[in-house]
């Protein structure tokens, strides 16, 4: 087994974005027994070149169906967006705003939120839902992964009811501080306790795959490559 190296967050994020890709990291997570770490395939980059690496800051959304009245008992009944703005303002450098819990009736992220998150040096946003103001987000170059683009507003349809709490996206658990890594082929949630081993294994696998590619270009068969390198 390759030696797992402790790195700073900044070193880890740069390594993921510059030397690795989700396919190879996903493969080694499978070998490690972590076989449900990819978010749904419908969650992808707003623009194909976007890559994301950072620490999860999970955000819990909920649908609403009417504005609060004097009869409403909920503590957020009369608060537009719930605590969405508080969640946004609480982003730390290198964190990824990961939101889920609502239906697909409205957008969960937009241009002004991206502007604020950029100022806070956040690493990006991953939405189990839609975004709006796509052109503004793309102009900022803010790494944003979502199910697509839809302009309908959250304001009268949903609220953030909690943040920095564990959430699930189609059975994939996202805990505060988990490593989030995404590219055009998917978004991975890497548990903090597994990340050092996963990265070490992924770097070794990527190096081996490069050797396999060279051998195949020289004429080695797929069967022979698998027998020789154990990778194909």
PDB file of N, CA and C in Angstrom, residues 123-204:
ATOM      1  N   UNK A 123     -14.338  27.671  -2.156  1.00  0.00           N
ATOM      2  CA  UNK A 123     -13.813  26.849  -3.249  1.00  0.00           C
ATOM      3  C   UNK A 123     -14.846  26.563  -4.318  1.00  0.00           C
ATOM      4  N   UNK A 124     -16.138  26.783  -4.012  1.00  0.00           N
ATOM      5  CA  UNK A 124     -17.166  26.512  -5.008  1.00  0.00           C
ATOM      6  C   UNK A 124     -18.496  26.193  -4.366  1.00  0.00           C
ATOM      7  N   UNK A 125     -19.425  25.735  -5.204  1.00  0.00           N
ATOM      8  CA  UNK A 125     -20.757  25.355  -4.743  1.00  0.00           C
ATOM      9  C   UNK A 125     -21.187  24.093  -5.464  1.00  0.00           C
ATOM     10  N   UNK A 126     -21.836  23.197  -4.718  1.00  0.00           N
ATOM     11  CA  UNK A 126     -22.424  21.981  -5.277  1.00  0.00           C
ATOM     12  C   UNK A 126     -23.886  21.968  -4.853  1.00  0.00           C
ATOM     13  N   UNK A 127     -24.775  21.984  -5.845  1.00  0.00           N
ATOM     14  CA  UNK A 127     -26.209  22.093  -5.572  1.00  0.00           C
ATOM     15  C   UNK A 127     -26.939  20.859  -6.065  1.00  0.00           C
ATOM     16  N   UNK A 128     -27.709  20.247  -5.173  1.00  0.00           N
ATOM     17  CA  UNK A 128     -28.604  19.180  -5.600  1.00  0.00           C
ATOM     18  C   UNK A 128     -29.880  19.856  -6.115  1.00  0.00           C
ATOM     19  N   UNK A 129     -29.714  20.591  -7.196  1.00  0.00           N
ATOM     20  CA  UNK A 129     -30.780  21.395  -7.764  1.00  0.00           C
ATOM     21  C   UNK A 129     -30.205  22.338  -8.807  1.00  0.00           C
ATOM     22  N   UNK A 130     -30.940  23.395  -9.085  1.00  0.00           N
ATOM     23  CA  UNK A 130     -30.602  24.300 -10.183  1.00  0.00           C
ATOM     24  C   UNK A 130     -29.914  25.577  -9.708  1.00  0.00           C
ATOM     25  N   UNK A 131     -29.311  26.277 -10.688  1.00  0.00           N
ATOM     26  CA  UNK A 131     -28.767  27.604 -10.451  1.00  0.00           C
ATOM     27  C   UNK A 131     -29.386  28.581 -11.443  1.00  0.00           C
ATOM     28  N   UNK A 132     -29.318  29.873 -11.119  1.00  0.00           N
ATOM     29  CA  UNK A 132     -29.764  30.928 -12.010  1.00  0.00           C
ATOM     30  C   UNK A 132     -28.626  31.935 -12.157  1.00  0.00           C
ATOM     31  N   UNK A 133     -28.822  32.944 -13.006  1.00  0.00           N
ATOM     32  CA  UNK A 133     -27.761  33.939 -13.283  1.00  0.00           C
ATOM     33  C   UNK A 133     -26.499  33.231 -13.798  1.00  0.00           C
ATOM     34  N   UNK A 134     -26.704  32.255 -14.650  1.00  0.00           N
ATOM     35  CA  UNK A 134     -25.583  31.432 -15.107  1.00  0.00           C
ATOM     36  C   UNK A 134     -24.472  32.252 -15.750  1.00  0.00           C
ATOM     37  N   UNK A 135     -24.836  33.246 -16.541  1.00  0.00           N
ATOM     38  CA  UNK A 135     -23.807  34.053 -17.214  1.00  0.00           C
ATOM     39  C   UNK A 135     -22.938  34.786 -16.202  1.00  0.00           C
ATOM     40  N   UNK A 136     -23.553  35.275 -15.130  1.00  0.00           N
ATOM     41  CA  UNK A 136     -22.776  35.967 -14.093  1.00  0.00           C
ATOM     42  C   UNK A 136     -21.816  35.008 -13.399  1.00  0.00           C
ATOM     43  N   UNK A 137     -22.279  33.803 -13.096  1.00  0.00           N
ATOM     44  CA  UNK A 137     -21.432  32.811 -12.441  1.00  0.00           C
ATOM     45  C   UNK A 137     -20.267  32.435 -13.353  1.00  0.00           C
ATOM     46  N   UNK A 138     -20.569  32.249 -14.628  1.00  0.00           N
ATOM     47  CA  UNK A 138     -19.523  31.885 -15.583  1.00  0.00           C
ATOM     48  C   UNK A 138     -18.514  33.008 -15.752  1.00  0.00           C
ATOM     49  N   UNK A 139     -18.980  34.257 -15.737  1.00  0.00           N
ATOM     50  CA  UNK A 139     -18.058  35.393 -15.856  1.00  0.00           C
ATOM     51  C   UNK A 139     -17.113  35.456 -14.669  1.00  0.00           C
ATOM     52  N   UNK A 140     -17.609  35.077 -13.488  1.00  0.00           N
ATOM     53  CA  UNK A 140     -16.764  35.043 -12.290  1.00  0.00           C
ATOM     54  C   UNK A 140     -15.803  33.862 -12.325  1.00  0.00           C
ATOM     55  N   UNK A 141     -16.168  32.821 -13.071  1.00  0.00           N
ATOM     56  CA  UNK A 141     -15.372  31.603 -13.069  1.00  0.00           C
ATOM     57  C   UNK A 141     -15.493  30.833 -11.763  1.00  0.00           C
ATOM     58  N   UNK A 142     -16.612  31.040 -11.046  1.00  0.00           N
ATOM     59  CA  UNK A 142     -16.780  30.400  -9.746  1.00  0.00           C
ATOM     60  C   UNK A 142     -17.193  28.940  -9.947  1.00  0.00           C
ATOM     61  N   UNK A 143     -16.409  27.986  -9.431  1.00  0.00           N
ATOM     62  CA  UNK A 143     -16.723  26.571  -9.658  1.00  0.00           C
ATOM     63  C   UNK A 143     -18.096  26.207  -9.092  1.00  0.00           C
ATOM     64  N   UNK A 144     -19.020  25.844  -9.975  1.00  0.00           N
ATOM     65  CA  UNK A 144     -20.401  25.574  -9.586  1.00  0.00           C
ATOM     66  C   UNK A 144     -20.874  24.295 -10.262  1.00  0.00           C
ATOM     67  N   UNK A 145     -21.336  23.355  -9.449  1.00  0.00           N
ATOM     68  CA  UNK A 145     -21.844  22.083  -9.937  1.00  0.00           C
ATOM     69  C   UNK A 145     -23.316  21.970  -9.546  1.00  0.00           C
ATOM     70  N   UNK A 146     -24.153  21.568 -10.498  1.00  0.00           N
ATOM     71  CA  UNK A 146     -25.594  21.626 -10.271  1.00  0.00           C
ATOM     72  C   UNK A 146     -26.295  20.660 -11.222  1.00  0.00           C
ATOM     73  N   UNK A 147     -27.635  20.634 -11.148  1.00  0.00           N
ATOM     74  CA  UNK A 147     -28.429  19.796 -12.046  1.00  0.00           C
ATOM     75  C   UNK A 147     -28.833  20.527 -13.323  1.00  0.00           C
ATOM     76  N   UNK A 148     -28.497  21.811 -13.406  1.00  0.00           N
ATOM     77  CA  UNK A 148     -28.851  22.569 -14.586  1.00  0.00           C
ATOM     78  C   UNK A 148     -29.200  23.996 -14.232  1.00  0.00           C
ATOM     79  N   UNK A 149     -29.786  24.678 -15.188  1.00  0.00           N
ATOM     80  CA  UNK A 149     -30.104  26.098 -15.061  1.00  0.00           C
ATOM     81  C   UNK A 149     -31.617  26.290 -15.093  1.00  0.00           C
ATOM     82  N   UNK A 150     -32.125  27.063 -14.148  1.00  0.00           N
ATOM     83  CA  UNK A 150     -33.567  27.322 -14.052  1.00  0.00           C
ATOM     84  C   UNK A 150     -33.749  28.615 -13.271  1.00  0.00           C
ATOM     85  N   UNK A 151     -34.430  29.603 -13.862  1.00  0.00           N
ATOM     86  CA  UNK A 151     -34.471  30.944 -13.288  1.00  0.00           C
ATOM     87  C   UNK A 151     -35.461  31.109 -12.140  1.00  0.00           C
ATOM     88  N   UNK A 152     -36.350  30.151 -11.927  1.00  0.00           N
ATOM     89  CA  UNK A 152     -37.369  30.362 -10.883  1.00  0.00           C
ATOM     90  C   UNK A 152     -36.721  30.524  -9.506  1.00  0.00           C
ATOM     91  N   UNK A 153     -37.167  31.551  -8.786  1.00  0.00           N
ATOM     92  CA  UNK A 153     -36.516  31.976  -7.545  1.00  0.00           C
ATOM     93  C   UNK A 153     -36.911  31.112  -6.352  1.00  0.00           C
ATOM     94  N   UNK A 154     -35.988  31.019  -5.421  1.00  0.00           N
ATOM     95  CA  UNK A 154     -36.229  30.296  -4.181  1.00  0.00           C
ATOM     96  C   UNK A 154     -37.121  31.079  -3.215  1.00  0.00           C
ATOM     97  N   UNK A 155     -37.077  32.398  -3.275  1.00  0.00           N
ATOM     98  CA  UNK A 155     -37.656  33.281  -2.260  1.00  0.00           C
ATOM     99  C   UNK A 155     -38.962  32.848  -1.637  1.00  0.00           C
ATOM    100  N   UNK A 156     -39.986  32.554  -2.444  1.00  0.00           N
ATOM    101  CA  UNK A 156     -41.298  32.193  -1.895  1.00  0.00           C
ATOM    102  C   UNK A 156     -41.547  30.690  -1.963  1.00  0.00           C
ATOM    103  N   UNK A 157     -40.491  29.912  -2.261  1.00  0.00           N
ATOM    104  CA  UNK A 157     -40.658  28.474  -2.457  1.00  0.00           C
ATOM    105  C   UNK A 157     -39.787  27.610  -1.563  1.00  0.00           C
ATOM    106  N   UNK A 158     -38.751  28.194  -0.975  1.00  0.00           N
ATOM    107  CA  UNK A 158     -37.856  27.389  -0.162  1.00  0.00           C
ATOM    108  C   UNK A 158     -37.066  28.213   0.828  1.00  0.00           C
ATOM    109  N   UNK A 159     -36.527  27.529   1.817  1.00  0.00           N
ATOM    110  CA  UNK A 159     -35.705  28.178   2.837  1.00  0.00           C
ATOM    111  C   UNK A 159     -34.549  27.256   3.208  1.00  0.00           C
ATOM    112  N   UNK A 160     -33.463  27.860   3.627  1.00  0.00           N
ATOM    113  CA  UNK A 160     -32.399  27.111   4.298  1.00  0.00           C
ATOM    114  C   UNK A 160     -32.787  27.006   5.768  1.00  0.00           C
ATOM    115  N   UNK A 161     -32.804  25.778   6.292  1.00  0.00           N
ATOM    116  CA  UNK A 161     -33.225  25.588   7.674  1.00  0.00           C
ATOM    117  C   UNK A 161     -32.083  25.176   8.601  1.00  0.00           C
ATOM    118  N   UNK A 162     -30.916  24.847   8.043  1.00  0.00           N
ATOM    119  CA  UNK A 162     -29.761  24.509   8.875  1.00  0.00           C
ATOM    120  C   UNK A 162     -28.526  24.496   7.991  1.00  0.00           C
ATOM    121  N   UNK A 163     -27.360  24.632   8.602  1.00  0.00           N
ATOM    122  CA  UNK A 163     -26.104  24.479   7.870  1.00  0.00           C
ATOM    123  C   UNK A 163     -25.022  24.018   8.828  1.00  0.00           C
ATOM    124  N   UNK A 164     -23.920  23.548   8.244  1.00  0.00           N
ATOM    125  CA  UNK A 164     -22.866  22.852   8.995  1.00  0.00           C
ATOM    126  C   UNK A 164     -23.442  21.651   9.747  1.00  0.00           C
ATOM    127  N   UNK A 165     -24.342  20.962   9.073  1.00  0.00           N
ATOM    128  CA  UNK A 165     -24.931  19.738   9.575  1.00  0.00           C
ATOM    129  C   UNK A 165     -24.836  18.688   8.476  1.00  0.00           C
ATOM    130  N   UNK A 166     -24.721  17.426   8.838  1.00  0.00           N
ATOM    131  CA  UNK A 166     -24.637  16.375   7.819  1.00  0.00           C
ATOM    132  C   UNK A 166     -25.924  16.318   7.009  1.00  0.00           C
ATOM    133  N   UNK A 167     -25.780  16.117   5.704  1.00  0.00           N
ATOM    134  CA  UNK A 167     -26.919  15.962   4.806  1.00  0.00           C
ATOM    135  C   UNK A 167     -26.693  14.711   3.976  1.00  0.00           C
ATOM    136  N   UNK A 168     -27.713  14.309   3.231  1.00  0.00           N
ATOM    137  CA  UNK A 168     -27.570  13.220   2.278  1.00  0.00           C
ATOM    138  C   UNK A 168     -28.121  13.646   0.927  1.00  0.00           C
ATOM    139  N   UNK A 169     -27.439  13.210  -0.124  1.00  0.00           N
ATOM    140  CA  UNK A 169     -27.899  13.440  -1.496  1.00  0.00           C
ATOM    141  C   UNK A 169     -28.047  12.079  -2.140  1.00  0.00           C
ATOM    142  N   UNK A 170     -29.292  11.643  -2.284  1.00  0.00           N
ATOM    143  CA  UNK A 170     -29.605  10.308  -2.819  1.00  0.00           C
ATOM    144  C   UNK A 170     -28.773   9.225  -2.132  1.00  0.00           C
ATOM    145  N   UNK A 171     -28.738   9.284  -0.809  1.00  0.00           N
ATOM    146  CA  UNK A 171     -28.063   8.267  -0.025  1.00  0.00           C
ATOM    147  C   UNK A 171     -26.585   8.489   0.198  1.00  0.00           C
ATOM    148  N   UNK A 172     -26.014   9.524  -0.421  1.00  0.00           N
ATOM    149  CA  UNK A 172     -24.590   9.824  -0.229  1.00  0.00           C
ATOM    150  C   UNK A 172     -24.475  10.840   0.907  1.00  0.00           C
ATOM    151  N   UNK A 173     -23.833  10.442   1.986  1.00  0.00           N
ATOM    152  CA  UNK A 173     -23.711  11.310   3.155  1.00  0.00           C
ATOM    153  C   UNK A 173     -22.639  12.362   2.920  1.00  0.00           C
ATOM    154  N   UNK A 174     -22.950  13.588   3.286  1.00  0.00           N
ATOM    155  CA  UNK A 174     -21.994  14.697   3.196  1.00  0.00           C
ATOM    156  C   UNK A 174     -21.903  15.321   4.580  1.00  0.00           C
ATOM    157  N   UNK A 175     -20.770  15.132   5.224  1.00  0.00           N
ATOM    158  CA  UNK A 175     -20.565  15.672   6.569  1.00  0.00           C
ATOM    159  C   UNK A 175     -19.689  16.922   6.491  1.00  0.00           C
ATOM    160  N   UNK A 176     -19.839  17.836   7.447  1.00  0.00           N
ATOM    161  CA  UNK A 176     -18.978  19.014   7.458  1.00  0.00           C
ATOM    162  C   UNK A 176     -17.502  18.616   7.448  1.00  0.00           C
ATOM    163  N   UNK A 177     -16.740  19.219   6.549  1.00  0.00           N
ATOM    164  CA  UNK A 177     -15.310  18.948   6.477  1.00  0.00           C
ATOM    165  C   UNK A 177     -14.918  17.826   5.551  1.00  0.00           C
ATOM    166  N   UNK A 178     -15.889  17.060   5.031  1.00  0.00           N
ATOM    167  CA  UNK A 178     -15.540  16.044   4.031  1.00  0.00           C
ATOM    168  C   UNK A 178     -14.889  16.721   2.826  1.00  0.00           C
ATOM    169  N   UNK A 179     -14.061  15.976   2.129  1.00  0.00           N
ATOM    170  CA  UNK A 179     -13.389  16.501   0.937  1.00  0.00           C
ATOM    171  C   UNK A 179     -14.321  16.369  -0.265  1.00  0.00           C
ATOM    172  N   UNK A 180     -14.532  17.466  -0.973  1.00  0.00           N
ATOM    173  CA  UNK A 180     -15.376  17.498  -2.169  1.00  0.00           C
ATOM    174  C   UNK A 180     -14.469  17.668  -3.372  1.00  0.00           C
ATOM    175  N   UNK A 181     -14.596  16.769  -4.335  1.00  0.00           N
ATOM    176  CA  UNK A 181     -13.751  16.821  -5.529  1.00  0.00           C
ATOM    177  C   UNK A 181     -14.622  16.572  -6.748  1.00  0.00           C
ATOM    178  N   UNK A 182     -14.605  17.510  -7.689  1.00  0.00           N
ATOM    179  CA  UNK A 182     -15.439  17.358  -8.861  1.00  0.00           C
ATOM    180  C   UNK A 182     -14.761  17.816 -10.140  1.00  0.00           C
ATOM    181  N   UNK A 183     -15.111  17.156 -11.238  1.00  0.00           N
ATOM    182  CA  UNK A 183     -14.688  17.570 -12.565  1.00  0.00           C
ATOM    183  C   UNK A 183     -15.834  17.245 -13.527  1.00  0.00           C
ATOM    184  N   UNK A 184     -15.589  17.258 -14.819  1.00  0.00           N
ATOM    185  CA  UNK A 184     -16.681  17.080 -15.778  1.00  0.00           C
ATOM    186  C   UNK A 184     -17.296  15.678 -15.732  1.00  0.00           C
ATOM    187  N   UNK A 185     -16.644  14.752 -15.030  1.00  0.00           N
ATOM    188  CA  UNK A 185     -17.145  13.377 -14.985  1.00  0.00           C
ATOM    189  C   UNK A 185     -17.855  13.029 -13.683  1.00  0.00           C
ATOM    190  N   UNK A 186     -17.988  13.996 -12.775  1.00  0.00           N
ATOM    191  CA  UNK A 186     -18.727  13.708 -11.552  1.00  0.00           C
ATOM    192  C   UNK A 186     -18.203  14.462 -10.350  1.00  0.00           C
ATOM    193  N   UNK A 187     -18.918  14.280  -9.232  1.00  0.00           N
ATOM    194  CA  UNK A 187     -18.530  14.901  -7.964  1.00  0.00           C
ATOM    195  C   UNK A 187     -18.405  13.805  -6.915  1.00  0.00           C
ATOM    196  N   UNK A 188     -17.256  13.740  -6.257  1.00  0.00           N
ATOM    197  CA  UNK A 188     -16.981  12.763  -5.217  1.00  0.00           C
ATOM    198  C   UNK A 188     -17.024  13.415  -3.842  1.00  0.00           C
ATOM    199  N   UNK A 189     -17.565  12.682  -2.871  1.00  0.00           N
ATOM    200  CA  UNK A 189     -17.474  13.064  -1.473  1.00  0.00           C
ATOM    201  C   UNK A 189     -16.517  12.079  -0.809  1.00  0.00           C
ATOM    202  N   UNK A 190     -15.368  12.578  -0.357  1.00  0.00           N
ATOM    203  CA  UNK A 190     -14.323  11.735   0.219  1.00  0.00           C
ATOM    204  C   UNK A 190     -14.294  11.969   1.726  1.00  0.00           C
ATOM    205  N   UNK A 191     -14.670  10.978   2.534  1.00  0.00           N
ATOM    206  CA  UNK A 191     -14.652  11.180   3.988  1.00  0.00           C
ATOM    207  C   UNK A 191     -13.273  11.607   4.472  1.00  0.00           C
ATOM    208  N   UNK A 192     -13.257  12.528   5.420  1.00  0.00           N
ATOM    209  CA  UNK A 192     -11.992  13.070   5.902  1.00  0.00           C
ATOM    210  C   UNK A 192     -11.036  11.964   6.369  1.00  0.00           C
ATOM    211  N   UNK A 193     -11.588  10.956   7.057  1.00  0.00           N
ATOM    212  CA  UNK A 193     -10.726   9.931   7.623  1.00  0.00           C
ATOM    213  C   UNK A 193     -10.100   9.039   6.555  1.00  0.00           C
ATOM    214  N   UNK A 194     -10.599   9.084   5.332  1.00  0.00           N
ATOM    215  CA  UNK A 194     -10.084   8.227   4.263  1.00  0.00           C
ATOM    216  C   UNK A 194      -9.258   8.992   3.237  1.00  0.00           C
ATOM    217  N   UNK A 195      -9.220  10.306   3.333  1.00  0.00           N
ATOM    218  CA  UNK A 195      -8.681  11.087   2.211  1.00  0.00           C
ATOM    219  C   UNK A 195      -7.188  10.885   1.983  1.00  0.00           C
ATOM    220  N   UNK A 196      -6.369  10.773   3.050  1.00  0.00           N
ATOM    221  CA  UNK A 196      -4.927  10.637   2.849  1.00  0.00           C
ATOM    222  C   UNK A 196      -4.593   9.337   2.114  1.00  0.00           C
ATOM    223  N   UNK A 197      -5.217   8.242   2.541  1.00  0.00           N
ATOM    224  CA  UNK A 197      -4.988   6.963   1.870  1.00  0.00           C
ATOM    225  C   UNK A 197      -5.521   6.995   0.441  1.00  0.00           C
ATOM    226  N   UNK A 198      -6.694   7.583   0.254  1.00  0.00           N
ATOM    227  CA  UNK A 198      -7.291   7.629  -1.080  1.00  0.00           C
ATOM    228  C   UNK A 198      -6.412   8.409  -2.054  1.00  0.00           C
ATOM    229  N   UNK A 199      -5.890   9.533  -1.616  1.00  0.00           N
ATOM    230  CA  UNK A 199      -5.046  10.341  -2.496  1.00  0.00           C
ATOM    231  C   UNK A 199      -3.742   9.616  -2.815  1.00  0.00           C
ATOM    232  N   UNK A 200      -3.146   8.984  -1.813  1.00  0.00           N
ATOM    233  CA  UNK A 200      -1.903   8.239  -2.057  1.00  0.00           C
ATOM    234  C   UNK A 200      -2.135   7.119  -3.072  1.00  0.00           C
ATOM    235  N   UNK A 201      -3.224   6.378  -2.893  1.00  0.00           N
ATOM    236  CA  UNK A 201      -3.537   5.300  -3.826  1.00  0.00           C
ATOM    237  C   UNK A 201      -3.836   5.844  -5.223  1.00  0.00           C
ATOM    238  N   UNK A 202      -4.538   6.967  -5.286  1.00  0.00           N
ATOM    239  CA  UNK A 202      -4.895   7.547  -6.585  1.00  0.00           C
ATOM    240  C   UNK A 202      -3.664   8.012  -7.343  1.00  0.00           C
ATOM    241  N   UNK A 203      -2.721   8.613  -6.645  1.00  0.00           N
ATOM    242  CA  UNK A 203      -1.488   9.060  -7.296  1.00  0.00           C
ATOM    243  C   UNK A 203      -0.725   7.864  -7.872  1.00  0.00           C
ATOM    244  N   UNK A 204      -0.666   6.774  -7.102  1.00  0.00           N
ATOM    245  CA  UNK A 204       0.014   5.572  -7.587  1.00  0.00           C
ATOM    246  C   UNK A 204      -0.716   4.987  -8.788  1.00  0.00           C
TER     247      UNK A 204
END
